[in-house]
Short mmCIF file of N, CA and C in Angstrom, two decimals:
data_model
loop_
_atom_site.label_atom_id
_atom_site.label_comp_id
_atom_site.label_asym_id
_atom_site.label_seq_id
_atom_site.Cartn_x
_atom_site.Cartn_y
_atom_site.Cartn_z
N MET Q 1078 48.19 201.75 134.85
CA MET Q 1078 48.52 200.49 134.42
C MET Q 1078 49.30 199.75 135.44
N ARG Q 1079 49.08 198.56 135.67
CA ARG Q 1079 49.85 197.76 136.63
C ARG Q 1079 50.44 196.60 135.94
N LEU Q 1080 51.77 196.43 136.07
CA LEU Q 1080 52.50 195.33 135.42
C LEU Q 1080 53.14 194.46 136.50
N ARG Q 1081 52.95 193.15 136.40
CA ARG Q 1081 53.64 192.23 137.27
C ARG Q 1081 55.07 192.08 136.83
N GLY Q 1082 55.98 192.01 137.79
CA GLY Q 1082 57.42 191.91 137.48
C GLY Q 1082 58.02 190.60 137.97
N ALA Q 1083 59.31 190.57 138.00
CA ALA Q 1083 60.09 189.36 138.37
C ALA Q 1083 59.94 189.15 139.91
N PRO Q 1084 60.37 187.94 140.42
CA PRO Q 1084 60.43 187.69 141.76
C PRO Q 1084 61.27 188.73 142.53
N ALA Q 1085 60.75 189.12 143.73
CA ALA Q 1085 61.46 190.15 144.50
C ALA Q 1085 62.33 189.57 145.52
N ALA Q 1086 62.31 188.18 145.77
CA ALA Q 1086 63.15 187.56 146.72
C ALA Q 1086 63.50 186.14 146.24
N SER Q 1087 64.68 185.68 146.66
CA SER Q 1087 65.03 184.30 146.29
C SER Q 1087 64.29 183.30 147.12
N ALA Q 1088 64.28 182.07 146.69
CA ALA Q 1088 63.58 180.97 147.36
C ALA Q 1088 64.10 180.88 148.79
N PHE Q 1089 65.48 181.02 148.98
CA PHE Q 1089 66.04 180.91 150.27
C PHE Q 1089 65.54 182.03 151.19
N ARG Q 1090 65.51 183.29 150.72
CA ARG Q 1090 65.04 184.43 151.52
C ARG Q 1090 63.59 184.26 151.92
N LEU Q 1091 62.75 183.75 150.97
CA LEU Q 1091 61.34 183.55 151.24
C LEU Q 1091 61.15 182.44 152.29
N GLN Q 1092 61.94 181.41 152.22
CA GLN Q 1092 61.80 180.34 153.24
C GLN Q 1092 62.24 180.87 154.58
N LYS Q 1093 63.30 181.63 154.63
CA LYS Q 1093 63.70 182.25 155.91
C LYS Q 1093 62.64 183.13 156.49
N THR Q 1094 62.08 183.98 155.61
CA THR Q 1094 61.01 184.92 156.11
C THR Q 1094 59.77 184.10 156.50
N LEU Q 1095 59.40 183.08 155.79
CA LEU Q 1095 58.29 182.20 156.12
C LEU Q 1095 58.43 181.64 157.52
N SER Q 1096 59.61 181.13 157.79
CA SER Q 1096 59.86 180.50 159.12
C SER Q 1096 59.67 181.53 160.25
N ALA Q 1097 60.14 182.76 160.01
CA ALA Q 1097 60.01 183.78 161.04
C ALA Q 1097 58.46 184.17 161.17
N VAL Q 1098 57.75 184.20 160.08
CA VAL Q 1098 56.31 184.56 160.12
C VAL Q 1098 55.51 183.52 160.79
N GLN Q 1099 55.89 182.24 160.49
CA GLN Q 1099 55.13 181.12 161.04
C GLN Q 1099 55.32 181.01 162.57
N GLU Q 1100 56.37 181.58 163.12
CA GLU Q 1100 56.48 181.62 164.59
C GLU Q 1100 55.39 182.41 165.22
N ARG Q 1101 54.93 183.37 164.46
CA ARG Q 1101 53.82 184.26 165.04
C ARG Q 1101 52.48 183.85 164.56
N VAL Q 1102 52.44 183.44 163.24
CA VAL Q 1102 51.16 183.02 162.64
C VAL Q 1102 51.33 181.73 162.01
N PRO Q 1103 51.20 180.58 162.72
CA PRO Q 1103 51.45 179.25 162.15
C PRO Q 1103 50.54 178.90 160.89
N ALA Q 1104 49.42 179.50 160.79
CA ALA Q 1104 48.54 179.17 159.69
C ALA Q 1104 49.08 179.62 158.30
N ILE Q 1105 50.00 180.47 158.32
CA ILE Q 1105 50.58 180.88 157.02
C ILE Q 1105 51.37 179.74 156.43
N VAL Q 1106 51.13 179.41 155.26
CA VAL Q 1106 51.75 178.17 154.67
C VAL Q 1106 52.75 178.49 153.51
N THR Q 1107 52.65 179.66 152.94
CA THR Q 1107 53.61 180.09 151.90
C THR Q 1107 53.67 181.55 151.76
N LEU Q 1108 54.81 182.04 151.22
CA LEU Q 1108 54.98 183.50 150.96
C LEU Q 1108 55.46 183.58 149.49
N GLU Q 1109 55.11 184.65 148.86
CA GLU Q 1109 55.67 184.98 147.53
C GLU Q 1109 55.84 186.45 147.46
N ALA Q 1110 56.82 186.89 146.69
CA ALA Q 1110 57.14 188.33 146.62
C ALA Q 1110 57.50 188.61 145.16
N GLU Q 1111 56.91 189.53 144.55
CA GLU Q 1111 57.30 189.92 143.19
C GLU Q 1111 57.24 191.43 143.08
N TYR Q 1112 57.93 191.95 142.06
CA TYR Q 1112 57.88 193.36 141.88
C TYR Q 1112 56.58 193.71 141.08
N THR Q 1113 56.02 194.81 141.33
CA THR Q 1113 54.85 195.35 140.60
C THR Q 1113 55.19 196.75 140.23
N TYR Q 1114 54.85 197.09 138.98
CA TYR Q 1114 55.08 198.41 138.48
C TYR Q 1114 53.73 199.10 138.24
N PHE Q 1115 53.59 200.26 138.77
CA PHE Q 1115 52.41 201.08 138.50
C PHE Q 1115 52.78 202.28 137.57
N VAL Q 1116 52.05 202.36 136.43
CA VAL Q 1116 52.41 203.35 135.40
C VAL Q 1116 51.21 204.25 135.27
N ASP Q 1117 51.44 205.54 135.46
CA ASP Q 1117 50.44 206.52 135.31
C ASP Q 1117 50.43 206.97 133.90
N LEU Q 1118 49.42 206.61 133.11
CA LEU Q 1118 49.42 206.92 131.70
C LEU Q 1118 48.47 208.10 131.31
N GLU Q 1119 48.83 208.86 130.38
CA GLU Q 1119 47.98 209.96 129.87
C GLU Q 1119 47.05 209.39 128.81
N ARG Q 1120 47.38 208.30 128.19
CA ARG Q 1120 46.58 207.68 127.15
C ARG Q 1120 46.90 206.18 127.13
N HIS Q 1121 46.04 205.38 126.40
CA HIS Q 1121 46.38 203.95 126.28
C HIS Q 1121 47.55 203.80 125.33
N LEU Q 1122 48.37 202.79 125.65
CA LEU Q 1122 49.58 202.47 124.84
C LEU Q 1122 49.16 201.56 123.67
N ASP Q 1123 49.76 201.75 122.51
CA ASP Q 1123 49.60 200.81 121.47
C ASP Q 1123 50.49 199.62 121.77
N GLU Q 1124 50.36 198.54 120.98
CA GLU Q 1124 51.10 197.26 121.22
C GLU Q 1124 52.61 197.49 121.27
N GLY Q 1125 53.08 198.29 120.34
CA GLY Q 1125 54.51 198.50 120.28
C GLY Q 1125 55.08 199.31 121.52
N GLU Q 1126 54.24 200.34 122.00
CA GLU Q 1126 54.65 201.10 123.15
C GLU Q 1126 54.57 200.24 124.37
N HIS Q 1127 53.57 199.43 124.46
CA HIS Q 1127 53.40 198.48 125.62
C HIS Q 1127 54.63 197.52 125.65
N SER Q 1128 55.01 196.98 124.57
CA SER Q 1128 56.14 196.06 124.49
C SER Q 1128 57.44 196.74 124.88
N LEU Q 1129 57.60 197.98 124.44
CA LEU Q 1129 58.79 198.75 124.78
C LEU Q 1129 58.78 199.00 126.30
N LEU Q 1130 57.72 199.41 126.85
CA LEU Q 1130 57.64 199.69 128.32
C LEU Q 1130 58.00 198.45 129.06
N LYS Q 1131 57.47 197.32 128.70
CA LYS Q 1131 57.85 196.05 129.39
C LYS Q 1131 59.33 195.76 129.34
N ARG Q 1132 59.93 195.99 128.15
CA ARG Q 1132 61.37 195.80 128.00
C ARG Q 1132 62.16 196.79 128.87
N LEU Q 1133 61.78 198.06 128.90
CA LEU Q 1133 62.42 199.07 129.69
C LEU Q 1133 62.39 198.70 131.20
N LEU Q 1134 61.33 198.14 131.62
CA LEU Q 1134 61.20 197.73 133.03
C LEU Q 1134 61.73 196.37 133.32
N ASP Q 1135 62.30 195.70 132.26
CA ASP Q 1135 62.74 194.31 132.38
C ASP Q 1135 61.63 193.48 133.03
N ASN Q 1136 60.40 193.70 132.58
CA ASN Q 1136 59.26 193.13 133.15
C ASN Q 1136 58.99 191.76 132.48
N ASP Q 1137 59.57 190.71 133.13
CA ASP Q 1137 59.33 189.35 132.62
C ASP Q 1137 58.98 188.42 133.77
N PRO Q 1138 57.75 188.43 134.17
CA PRO Q 1138 57.38 187.62 135.34
C PRO Q 1138 57.76 186.18 135.05
N VAL Q 1139 58.31 185.47 136.07
CA VAL Q 1139 58.59 184.07 135.94
C VAL Q 1139 57.33 183.23 135.90
N ARG Q 1140 56.32 183.65 136.69
CA ARG Q 1140 55.07 182.92 136.75
C ARG Q 1140 54.06 183.61 135.86
N SER Q 1141 53.32 182.83 135.10
CA SER Q 1141 52.32 183.45 134.22
C SER Q 1141 51.07 183.64 134.98
N GLU Q 1142 50.68 182.82 135.99
CA GLU Q 1142 49.49 183.01 136.77
C GLU Q 1142 49.83 183.89 138.04
N ALA Q 1143 48.80 184.62 138.38
CA ALA Q 1143 48.98 185.48 139.60
C ALA Q 1143 48.99 184.63 140.86
N PRO Q 1144 49.70 185.02 141.87
CA PRO Q 1144 49.76 184.31 143.10
C PRO Q 1144 48.34 184.22 143.65
N ARG Q 1145 48.03 183.17 144.40
CA ARG Q 1145 46.76 183.00 145.10
C ARG Q 1145 46.91 183.29 146.58
N GLY Q 1146 45.82 183.56 147.20
CA GLY Q 1146 45.82 183.85 148.60
C GLY Q 1146 45.54 185.34 148.93
N THR Q 1147 45.91 185.77 150.11
CA THR Q 1147 45.72 187.12 150.49
C THR Q 1147 46.87 187.98 150.01
N LEU Q 1148 46.59 189.05 149.35
CA LEU Q 1148 47.62 189.97 148.86
C LEU Q 1148 47.86 191.05 149.83
N LEU Q 1149 49.10 191.16 150.22
CA LEU Q 1149 49.53 192.34 151.05
C LEU Q 1149 50.44 193.13 150.20
N LEU Q 1150 50.03 194.29 149.78
CA LEU Q 1150 50.76 195.16 148.83
C LEU Q 1150 51.55 196.14 149.69
N VAL Q 1151 52.90 196.11 149.49
CA VAL Q 1151 53.79 196.98 150.22
C VAL Q 1151 54.38 197.95 149.22
N VAL Q 1152 54.04 199.21 149.47
CA VAL Q 1152 54.48 200.30 148.57
C VAL Q 1152 55.00 201.45 149.30
N PRO Q 1153 55.73 202.34 148.66
CA PRO Q 1153 56.16 203.58 149.29
C PRO Q 1153 55.00 204.42 149.72
N ARG Q 1154 55.22 205.32 150.60
CA ARG Q 1154 54.17 206.29 151.02
C ARG Q 1154 53.66 207.04 149.76
N PHE Q 1155 52.36 207.32 149.70
CA PHE Q 1155 51.81 208.06 148.54
C PHE Q 1155 52.58 209.44 148.39
N GLY Q 1156 52.94 209.70 147.16
CA GLY Q 1156 53.66 210.92 146.88
C GLY Q 1156 55.18 210.76 146.93
N THR Q 1157 55.70 209.64 147.38
CA THR Q 1157 57.07 209.43 147.43
C THR Q 1157 57.59 209.18 145.97
N ILE Q 1158 58.60 209.94 145.64
CA ILE Q 1158 59.22 209.79 144.32
C ILE Q 1158 60.69 209.36 144.53
N SER Q 1159 61.00 208.10 144.17
CA SER Q 1159 62.36 207.65 144.36
C SER Q 1159 63.30 208.08 143.20
N PRO Q 1160 64.60 208.09 143.35
CA PRO Q 1160 65.50 208.40 142.23
C PRO Q 1160 65.30 207.33 141.13
N TRP Q 1161 65.04 206.07 141.47
CA TRP Q 1161 64.73 205.08 140.43
C TRP Q 1161 63.51 205.45 139.62
N SER Q 1162 62.39 205.79 140.26
CA SER Q 1162 61.22 206.11 139.51
C SER Q 1162 61.44 207.39 138.63
N SER Q 1163 62.13 208.34 139.16
CA SER Q 1163 62.40 209.61 138.39
C SER Q 1163 63.20 209.28 137.12
N LYS Q 1164 64.28 208.44 137.32
CA LYS Q 1164 65.02 208.07 136.09
C LYS Q 1164 64.26 207.22 135.14
N ALA Q 1165 63.43 206.29 135.65
CA ALA Q 1165 62.60 205.47 134.78
C ALA Q 1165 61.58 206.38 133.99
N THR Q 1166 61.03 207.37 134.69
CA THR Q 1166 60.09 208.25 133.97
C THR Q 1166 60.84 209.01 132.87
N ASP Q 1167 62.08 209.57 133.11
CA ASP Q 1167 62.82 210.24 132.07
C ASP Q 1167 63.16 209.34 130.93
N ILE Q 1168 63.45 208.05 131.18
CA ILE Q 1168 63.76 207.15 130.12
C ILE Q 1168 62.54 206.78 129.32
N ALA Q 1169 61.43 206.60 129.98
CA ALA Q 1169 60.19 206.36 129.30
C ALA Q 1169 59.70 207.41 128.36
N HIS Q 1170 59.94 208.66 128.89
CA HIS Q 1170 59.53 209.82 128.00
C HIS Q 1170 60.47 209.87 126.82
#
């Protein structure tokens, strides 16, 4: 399961990053960054479980529509288990 999360950077930080990117690639007109949660499920969740999971992840995207344009997904190396994800897994169980 893939859940969209809240913005991952402030408007100020995005503008600063955009300016740096445009120095190398002027065609880039905007940047967006948001958290994405990937959940490995053993079975489908019912509505109550899905709602609880979203609350546990504080998963409340500000934007209802998905960003447009080219998606560049930045994730940890495959197999990397962070302390955050380990704790989140314990809490979810």
